[in-house]
PDB file of C-alpha atoms in Angstrom:
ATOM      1  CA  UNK A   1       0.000   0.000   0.000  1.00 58.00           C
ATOM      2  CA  UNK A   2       3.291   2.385   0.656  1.00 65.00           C
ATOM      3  CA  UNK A   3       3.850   2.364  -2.938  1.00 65.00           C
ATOM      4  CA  UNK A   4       0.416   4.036  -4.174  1.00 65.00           C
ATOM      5  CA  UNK A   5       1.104   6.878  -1.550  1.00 66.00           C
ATOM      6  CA  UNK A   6       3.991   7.690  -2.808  1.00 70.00           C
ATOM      7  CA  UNK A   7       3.461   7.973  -5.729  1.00 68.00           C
ATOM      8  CA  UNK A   8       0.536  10.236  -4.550  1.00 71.00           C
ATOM      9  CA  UNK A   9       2.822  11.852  -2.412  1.00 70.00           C
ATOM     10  CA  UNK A  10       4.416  13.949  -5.019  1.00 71.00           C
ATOM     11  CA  UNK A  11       1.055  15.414  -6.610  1.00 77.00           C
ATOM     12  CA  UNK A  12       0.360  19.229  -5.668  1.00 82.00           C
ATOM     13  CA  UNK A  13      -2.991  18.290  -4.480  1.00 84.00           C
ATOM     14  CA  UNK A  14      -2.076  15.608  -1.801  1.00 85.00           C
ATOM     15  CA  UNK A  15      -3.112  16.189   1.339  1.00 88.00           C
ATOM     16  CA  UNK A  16      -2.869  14.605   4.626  1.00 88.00           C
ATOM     17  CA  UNK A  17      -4.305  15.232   8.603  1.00 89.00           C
ATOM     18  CA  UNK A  18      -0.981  13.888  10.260  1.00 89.00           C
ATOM     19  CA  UNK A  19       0.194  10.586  12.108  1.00 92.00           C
ATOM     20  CA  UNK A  20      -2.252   9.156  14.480  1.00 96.00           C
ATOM     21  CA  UNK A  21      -1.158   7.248  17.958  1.00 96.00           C
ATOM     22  CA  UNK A  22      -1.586   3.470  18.104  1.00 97.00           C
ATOM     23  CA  UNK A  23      -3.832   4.465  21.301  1.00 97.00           C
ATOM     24  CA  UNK A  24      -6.005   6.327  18.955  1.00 96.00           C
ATOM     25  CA  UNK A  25      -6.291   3.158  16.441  1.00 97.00           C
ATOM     26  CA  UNK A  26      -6.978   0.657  19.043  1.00 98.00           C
ATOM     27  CA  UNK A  27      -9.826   2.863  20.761  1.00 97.00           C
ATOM     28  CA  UNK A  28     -11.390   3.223  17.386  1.00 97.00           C
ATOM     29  CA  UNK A  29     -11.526  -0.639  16.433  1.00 97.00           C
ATOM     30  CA  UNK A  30     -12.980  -0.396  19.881  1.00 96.00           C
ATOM     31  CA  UNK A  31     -15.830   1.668  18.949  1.00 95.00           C
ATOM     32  CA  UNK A  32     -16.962  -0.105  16.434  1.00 93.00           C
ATOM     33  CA  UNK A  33     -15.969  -3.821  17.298  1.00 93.00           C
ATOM     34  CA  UNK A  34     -13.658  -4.370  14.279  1.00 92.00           C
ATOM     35  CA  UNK A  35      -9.938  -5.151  13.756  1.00 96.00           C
ATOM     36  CA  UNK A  36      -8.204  -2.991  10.861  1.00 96.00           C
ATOM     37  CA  UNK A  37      -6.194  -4.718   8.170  1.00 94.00           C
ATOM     38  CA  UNK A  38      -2.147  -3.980   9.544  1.00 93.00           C
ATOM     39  CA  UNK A  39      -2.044  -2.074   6.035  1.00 90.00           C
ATOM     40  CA  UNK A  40      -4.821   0.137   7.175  1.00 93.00           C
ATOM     41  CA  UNK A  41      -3.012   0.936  10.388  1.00 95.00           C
ATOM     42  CA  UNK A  42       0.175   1.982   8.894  1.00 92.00           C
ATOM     43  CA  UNK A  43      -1.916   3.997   6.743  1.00 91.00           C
ATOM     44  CA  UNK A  44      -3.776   5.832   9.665  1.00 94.00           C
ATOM     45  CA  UNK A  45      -0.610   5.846  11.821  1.00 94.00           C
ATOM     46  CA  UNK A  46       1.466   7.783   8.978  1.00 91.00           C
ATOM     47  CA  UNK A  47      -1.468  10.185   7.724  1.00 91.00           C
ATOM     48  CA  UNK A  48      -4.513  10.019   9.458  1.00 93.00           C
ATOM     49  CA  UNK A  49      -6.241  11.069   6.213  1.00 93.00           C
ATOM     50  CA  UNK A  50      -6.301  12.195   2.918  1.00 90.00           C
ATOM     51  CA  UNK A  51      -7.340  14.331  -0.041  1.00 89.00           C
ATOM     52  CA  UNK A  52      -5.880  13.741  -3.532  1.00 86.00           C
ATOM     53  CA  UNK A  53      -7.563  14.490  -6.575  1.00 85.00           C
ATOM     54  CA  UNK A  54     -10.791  15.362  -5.325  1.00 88.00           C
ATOM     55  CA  UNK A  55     -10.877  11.927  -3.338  1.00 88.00           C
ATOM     56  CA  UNK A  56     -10.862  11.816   0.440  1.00 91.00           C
ATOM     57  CA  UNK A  57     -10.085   8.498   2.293  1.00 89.00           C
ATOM     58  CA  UNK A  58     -11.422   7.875   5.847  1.00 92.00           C
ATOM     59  CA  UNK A  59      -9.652   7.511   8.485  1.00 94.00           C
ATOM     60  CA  UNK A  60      -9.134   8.686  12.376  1.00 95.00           C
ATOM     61  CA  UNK A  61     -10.464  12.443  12.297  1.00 94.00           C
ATOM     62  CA  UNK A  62     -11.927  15.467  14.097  1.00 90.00           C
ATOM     63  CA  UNK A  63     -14.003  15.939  10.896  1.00 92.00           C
ATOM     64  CA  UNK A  64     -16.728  13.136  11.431  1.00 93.00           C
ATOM     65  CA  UNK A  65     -16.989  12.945   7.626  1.00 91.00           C
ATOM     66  CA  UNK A  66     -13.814  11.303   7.040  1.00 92.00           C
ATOM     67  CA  UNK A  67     -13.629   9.601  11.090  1.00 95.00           C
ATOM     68  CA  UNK A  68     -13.818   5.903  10.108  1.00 96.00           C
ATOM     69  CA  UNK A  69     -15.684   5.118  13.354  1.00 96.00           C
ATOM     70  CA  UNK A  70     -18.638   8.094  12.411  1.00 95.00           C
ATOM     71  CA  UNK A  71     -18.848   6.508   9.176  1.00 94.00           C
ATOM     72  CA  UNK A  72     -19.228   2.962   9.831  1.00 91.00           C
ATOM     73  CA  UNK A  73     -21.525   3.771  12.732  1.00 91.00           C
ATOM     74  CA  UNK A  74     -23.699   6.449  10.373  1.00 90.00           C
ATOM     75  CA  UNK A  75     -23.747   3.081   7.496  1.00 87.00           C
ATOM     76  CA  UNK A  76     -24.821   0.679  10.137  1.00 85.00           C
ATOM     77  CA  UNK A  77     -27.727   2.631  10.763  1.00 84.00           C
ATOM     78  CA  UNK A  78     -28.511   3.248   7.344  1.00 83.00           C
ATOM     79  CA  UNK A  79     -28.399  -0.519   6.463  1.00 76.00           C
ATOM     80  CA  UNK A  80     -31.276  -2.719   8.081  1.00 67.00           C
ATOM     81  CA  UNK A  81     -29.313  -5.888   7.578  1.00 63.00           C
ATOM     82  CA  UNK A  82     -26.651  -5.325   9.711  1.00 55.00           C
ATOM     83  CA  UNK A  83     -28.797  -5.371  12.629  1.00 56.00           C
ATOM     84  CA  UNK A  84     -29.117  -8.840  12.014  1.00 54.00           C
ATOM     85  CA  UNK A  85     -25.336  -9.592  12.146  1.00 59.00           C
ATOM     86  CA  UNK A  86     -24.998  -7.551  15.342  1.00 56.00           C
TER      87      UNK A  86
END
């Protein structure tokens, strides 16, 4: 996964939040019951989030738009058959 953000890295409209603590990832998988793929992690722990090219990725953030946890808790509700899984 390190090699599609650098190469994204390098484009004038790349954008990032900034590294996020390990204490921060754990207490989000928390939240919402899940564990995140280790490539996931590395990409929270270097950039919390980004914007390139118009696209935003989730991940941990003060803007609940792009906060993983906000977002998989706003889908849940949305979707009727996930109640049945939880």
């Amino acid at each position: 996964m390190s090699i599609i953000f650098n190469d994204m890295k390098g484009r004038k409209d790349f954008f990032f939040e900034g590294s996020v603590p390990m204490e921060k990832i754990k207490l989000a998988e928390k939240k919402i019951g899940l564990r995140f793929a280790n490539d996931y992690i590395e990409y929270v722990m270097q950039y919390g989030t980004i914007s390139c090219n118009g696209h935003e990725l989730t991940g941990i953030s003060c803007d609940a738009y792009l906060d993983v946890v906000y977002v998989t808790e706003n889908q849940w509700n949305k979707n009727i058959y996930v109640e049945h899984l939880l």
